[in-house]
Amino acid sequence: MDSIELQPVQCPVSLDNNNHHAENTSKKQMTSGNRPMLTTNDAAEEGNPLLSPEQVPVDNGGQHWVDGQEVNQESISLNVQNSIANKEMTCMVHRRRWMILIFLIFLILLVIGVSFAVCLGIHDDKDEKYDPALFELPRCFNGSFRLTNQIFIPDLLSPASNQSKALSSQLQEKLADLYSSSPALGRYFSSVEISDFRNGSVQAEYRLRFLMPLNNTELEQFTLSREMVYNVFRQSLYDQDPELNHPLYIHPASLDMQVGSVTSESRSGVLYW
């Protein structure tokens, strides 16, 4: 047999070796941190389509670009300071206005108070100034009234009895308070007397005495007239409360009054004011 010579067959590995070398090179670059540099357009296309070249912030020594406009940090800080200053100025203006308003109100109240005090000091009522020593002419009234809450006892017929003295004293004090507190008649009132008691519940007789200046006919006709003195007495009786059952309750309809004479005036048991 003929001898066959075997020859080694060379495979085309050059292309595979090249591909393998390129893969190894790419892996080395990834592991060593040498990533391929991407441009702005590449970054926008591959991983971040929301960023555009105009929106990428760039640090330029305190200046920033936002939406294509330059923003300075110093201008931002200045705007904030101006805003704070404007707010403080507005607060100061409002505070001053309130202070001025309060001062004006206080000034008005002060003026009103001073004016009122001056008016009280300057006011001179001639009618309130009088000399009691000039009241010399007596003017008298007498009459009677009925005490409906009193029970008549015989001891009231005697002026010297304790019951008669006690009831007379209480009635005289009541009438004296009535006329002395009257704005129209108080200055002229002099005295009151309870003279007698009679049966009929209890019927009491009284006598009133006033003093007025001499030669004063107007005072006698108006202020110290029978109508004035009688109406003051009757009005006080209507102001009573009949439901209290007070022992000194005087029935308004029982009041009687006449102008008395000076010569018939009795001074026994008189309560002077």
Coordinates of C-alpha atoms in Angstrom, one line a residue:
M1 CA 0.0 0.0 0.0
D2 CA 1.0 3.4 -0.7
S3 CA 1.8 5.4 2.3
I4 CA -0.4 8.4 2.9
E5 CA 1.1 11.5 4.4
L6 CA -1.2 13.4 6.7
Q7 CA -0.9 17.2 6.7
P8 CA -2.3 19.4 9.4
V9 CA -5.3 21.4 8.4
Q10 CA -5.2 25.1 9.4
C11 CA -8.6 26.4 10.4
P12 CA -9.6 30.0 9.6
V13 CA -9.4 31.3 13.1
S14 CA -8.2 34.8 12.3
L15 CA -11.7 36.2 12.2
D16 CA -12.7 34.5 15.4
N17 CA -9.6 35.7 17.1
N18 CA -10.3 39.3 16.0
N19 CA -13.8 39.1 17.4
H20 CA -12.6 37.6 20.6
H21 CA -10.0 40.3 21.0
A22 CA -12.6 43.0 20.5
E23 CA -14.8 41.5 23.1
N24 CA -12.0 41.3 25.6
T25 CA -11.0 44.9 24.9
S26 CA -14.5 46.1 25.5
K27 CA -14.7 44.2 28.8
K28 CA -11.5 45.6 29.9
Q29 CA -12.7 49.1 29.2
M30 CA -15.9 48.5 31.1
T31 CA -14.1 47.0 34.1
S32 CA -11.4 49.7 34.2
G33 CA -14.1 52.5 34.4
N34 CA -13.2 53.9 31.0
R35 CA -16.8 54.2 29.8
P36 CA -17.3 55.6 26.4
M37 CA -18.0 59.4 26.4
L38 CA -21.5 60.3 25.4
T39 CA -22.3 63.6 23.9
T40 CA -25.3 65.6 25.0
N41 CA -27.3 64.4 22.1
D42 CA -26.3 60.8 22.8
A43 CA -27.5 61.1 26.4
A44 CA -30.7 62.6 25.3
E45 CA -31.3 59.8 22.8
E46 CA -30.2 56.8 24.9
G47 CA -31.1 57.3 28.6
N48 CA -32.6 60.8 29.4
P49 CA -34.8 62.1 26.7
L50 CA -36.2 64.8 29.0
L51 CA -32.9 66.7 29.1
S52 CA -32.1 69.0 26.3
P53 CA -28.9 70.8 25.7
E54 CA -30.4 74.0 27.0
Q55 CA -31.5 72.4 30.3
V56 CA -28.2 71.0 31.4
P57 CA -27.0 73.1 34.4
V58 CA -23.5 74.4 34.1
D59 CA -21.6 75.8 37.1
N60 CA -19.9 79.1 36.1
G61 CA -18.8 80.7 39.3
G62 CA -22.2 81.5 41.0
Q63 CA -24.2 81.7 37.8
H64 CA -26.7 79.2 36.5
W65 CA -28.6 78.7 33.3
V66 CA -32.2 77.6 33.7
D67 CA -34.4 77.4 30.7
G68 CA -31.8 79.3 28.7
Q69 CA -31.8 82.3 31.2
E70 CA -28.9 83.3 33.4
V71 CA -29.8 83.4 37.1
N72 CA -27.3 85.0 39.5
Q73 CA -27.3 83.9 43.2
E74 CA -26.5 87.5 44.3
S75 CA -29.6 88.8 42.6
I76 CA -31.7 86.1 44.3
S77 CA -30.3 87.0 47.7
L78 CA -30.9 90.7 47.0
N79 CA -34.5 90.1 46.0
V80 CA -35.2 88.1 49.2
Q81 CA -33.7 90.9 51.3
N82 CA -35.8 93.5 49.5
S83 CA -38.9 91.5 50.1
I84 CA -38.2 91.2 53.8
A85 CA -37.5 94.9 54.0
N86 CA -40.8 95.8 52.3
K87 CA -42.7 93.6 54.7
E88 CA -41.0 95.3 57.7
M89 CA -41.8 98.7 56.2
T90 CA -45.4 97.8 55.8
C91 CA -45.7 96.6 59.4
M92 CA -44.1 99.8 60.6
V93 CA -46.5 101.9 58.6
H94 CA -49.5 100.0 60.0
R95 CA -48.1 100.3 63.5
R96 CA -47.7 104.0 63.2
R97 CA -51.3 104.4 61.9
W98 CA -52.7 102.5 64.9
M99 CA -50.6 104.6 67.3
I100 CA -51.9 107.8 65.7
L101 CA -55.5 106.5 65.9
I102 CA -55.2 105.6 69.5
F103 CA -53.6 108.9 70.3
L104 CA -56.4 110.8 68.6
I105 CA -59.0 108.9 70.5
F106 CA -57.2 109.6 73.8
L107 CA -56.9 113.2 72.9
I108 CA -60.7 113.5 72.1
L109 CA -61.6 111.8 75.4
L110 CA -59.3 114.1 77.2
V111 CA -60.8 117.2 75.6
I112 CA -64.3 116.0 76.5
G113 CA -63.4 115.4 80.1
V114 CA -61.7 118.7 80.5
S115 CA -64.7 120.5 78.8
F116 CA -67.1 118.7 81.2
A117 CA -65.0 119.7 84.2
V118 CA -64.8 123.3 83.1
C119 CA -68.6 123.4 82.5
L120 CA -69.2 122.1 86.0
G121 CA -66.8 124.6 87.5
I122 CA -68.2 127.6 85.5
H123 CA -71.9 126.6 85.9
D124 CA -73.5 128.9 88.4
D125 CA -77.1 128.2 89.3
K126 CA -78.4 131.3 91.0
D127 CA -81.4 129.3 92.2
E128 CA -79.2 126.9 94.2
K129 CA -77.5 129.8 96.1
Y130 CA -79.8 131.2 98.8
D131 CA -79.4 132.4 102.3
P132 CA -81.8 130.6 104.7
A133 CA -81.5 133.6 107.1
L134 CA -83.6 135.6 104.6
F135 CA -86.5 133.2 104.9
E136 CA -88.6 134.9 107.6
L137 CA -92.2 134.9 106.4
P138 CA -94.1 131.7 107.4
R139 CA -96.6 130.0 105.2
C140 CA -98.7 127.2 106.8
F141 CA -101.0 124.4 105.6
N142 CA -103.1 122.1 107.6
G143 CA -105.3 119.1 106.8
S144 CA -105.9 115.4 107.5
F145 CA -105.4 111.9 106.1
R146 CA -106.4 108.3 107.1
L147 CA -104.1 105.4 108.0
T148 CA -105.9 102.4 106.7
N149 CA -103.6 99.8 108.2
Q150 CA -103.9 101.1 111.8
I151 CA -106.4 100.0 114.4
F152 CA -107.8 102.8 116.5
I153 CA -107.3 102.6 120.2
P154 CA -108.6 105.1 122.9
D155 CA -105.0 105.9 123.9
L156 CA -104.5 107.8 120.6
L157 CA -107.0 110.4 121.8
S158 CA -104.6 111.6 124.5
P159 CA -101.5 113.4 123.1
A160 CA -99.6 112.5 126.3
S161 CA -100.0 108.8 125.8
N162 CA -97.0 106.7 124.6
Q163 CA -99.0 105.3 121.7
S164 CA -100.0 108.8 120.5
K165 CA -96.4 110.1 120.9
A166 CA -94.9 107.2 119.0
L167 CA -97.3 107.3 116.1
S168 CA -97.0 111.1 115.9
S169 CA -93.2 110.9 115.8
Q170 CA -93.3 108.4 113.0
L171 CA -95.7 110.4 110.9
Q172 CA -93.8 113.6 111.4
E173 CA -90.5 112.0 110.3
K174 CA -92.2 110.6 107.2
L175 CA -93.7 114.0 106.2
A176 CA -90.4 115.8 107.0
D177 CA -88.5 113.5 104.8
L178 CA -91.1 113.9 102.0
Y179 CA -90.9 117.7 101.9
S180 CA -87.2 118.2 102.7
S181 CA -86.2 116.0 99.8
S182 CA -88.5 117.8 97.3
P183 CA -86.4 119.8 94.7
A184 CA -89.0 122.6 94.6
L185 CA -90.0 122.8 98.3
G186 CA -87.0 121.4 100.2
R187 CA -85.3 124.8 100.9
Y188 CA -88.5 126.4 102.2
F189 CA -89.7 123.6 104.4
S190 CA -89.5 124.4 108.1
S191 CA -91.5 122.0 110.3
V192 CA -94.4 119.5 110.5
E193 CA -96.8 118.7 113.4
I194 CA -99.3 115.9 114.0
S195 CA -101.9 117.5 116.2
D196 CA -104.7 115.0 116.8
F197 CA -106.0 111.5 116.1
R198 CA -109.6 110.5 115.5
N199 CA -111.5 107.3 115.1
G200 CA -112.1 106.1 111.5
S201 CA -109.4 103.5 111.0
V202 CA -107.0 106.2 112.3
Q203 CA -107.7 109.7 111.2
A204 CA -104.6 112.1 111.7
E205 CA -104.6 115.8 111.5
Y206 CA -101.3 117.6 110.5
R207 CA -99.9 121.1 110.1
L208 CA -97.1 122.1 107.7
R209 CA -94.9 125.2 108.1
F210 CA -92.8 126.8 105.3
L211 CA -90.6 129.9 105.4
M212 CA -90.1 132.3 102.5
P213 CA -88.4 135.6 101.8
L214 CA -90.3 138.8 102.5
N215 CA -92.2 140.6 99.7
N216 CA -92.2 137.6 97.3
T217 CA -95.7 137.3 95.9
E218 CA -94.6 135.1 93.0
L219 CA -93.2 132.5 95.4
E220 CA -96.5 132.5 97.3
Q221 CA -98.6 132.2 94.2
F222 CA -96.6 129.4 92.5
T223 CA -94.0 127.5 94.4
L224 CA -95.6 127.7 97.8
S225 CA -99.2 127.6 96.5
R226 CA -101.7 125.2 97.9
E227 CA -101.8 123.2 94.6
M228 CA -98.0 122.7 94.6
V229 CA -97.7 121.6 98.3
Y230 CA -100.8 119.4 97.9
N231 CA -99.6 117.7 94.7
V232 CA -96.2 116.9 96.1
F233 CA -97.9 115.2 99.1
R234 CA -100.4 113.3 96.9
Q235 CA -97.8 112.1 94.4
S236 CA -95.7 110.6 97.2
L237 CA -98.8 108.8 98.4
Y238 CA -99.4 107.3 95.0
D239 CA -95.9 106.1 94.9
Q240 CA -96.5 103.9 97.9
D241 CA -97.0 100.1 97.6
P242 CA -100.4 99.2 99.1
E243 CA -99.6 95.5 99.1
L244 CA -96.9 95.9 101.8
N245 CA -99.4 96.5 104.5
H246 CA -97.2 99.1 106.1
P247 CA -98.6 100.5 109.3
L248 CA -97.9 104.1 108.1
Y249 CA -99.7 103.6 104.7
I250 CA -101.8 106.7 103.9
H251 CA -104.7 106.3 101.6
P252 CA -104.2 108.8 98.7
A253 CA -108.0 109.6 98.4
S254 CA -108.2 110.6 102.1
L255 CA -105.7 113.5 101.8
D256 CA -107.1 116.9 102.6
M257 CA -105.3 120.2 102.7
Q258 CA -106.1 123.9 103.3
V259 CA -104.0 127.0 103.6
G260 CA -103.6 127.7 107.3
S261 CA -103.3 131.0 109.2
V262 CA -100.1 132.0 110.9
T263 CA -101.9 133.1 114.1
S264 CA -103.4 129.7 114.6
E265 CA -100.1 127.9 114.4
S266 CA -99.3 125.7 117.3
R267 CA -95.7 124.9 118.3
S268 CA -96.4 122.0 120.6
G269 CA -95.0 118.7 119.3
V270 CA -93.6 120.3 116.2
L271 CA -90.8 118.6 114.3
Y272 CA -88.6 121.4 112.9
W273 CA -86.3 120.7 110.0

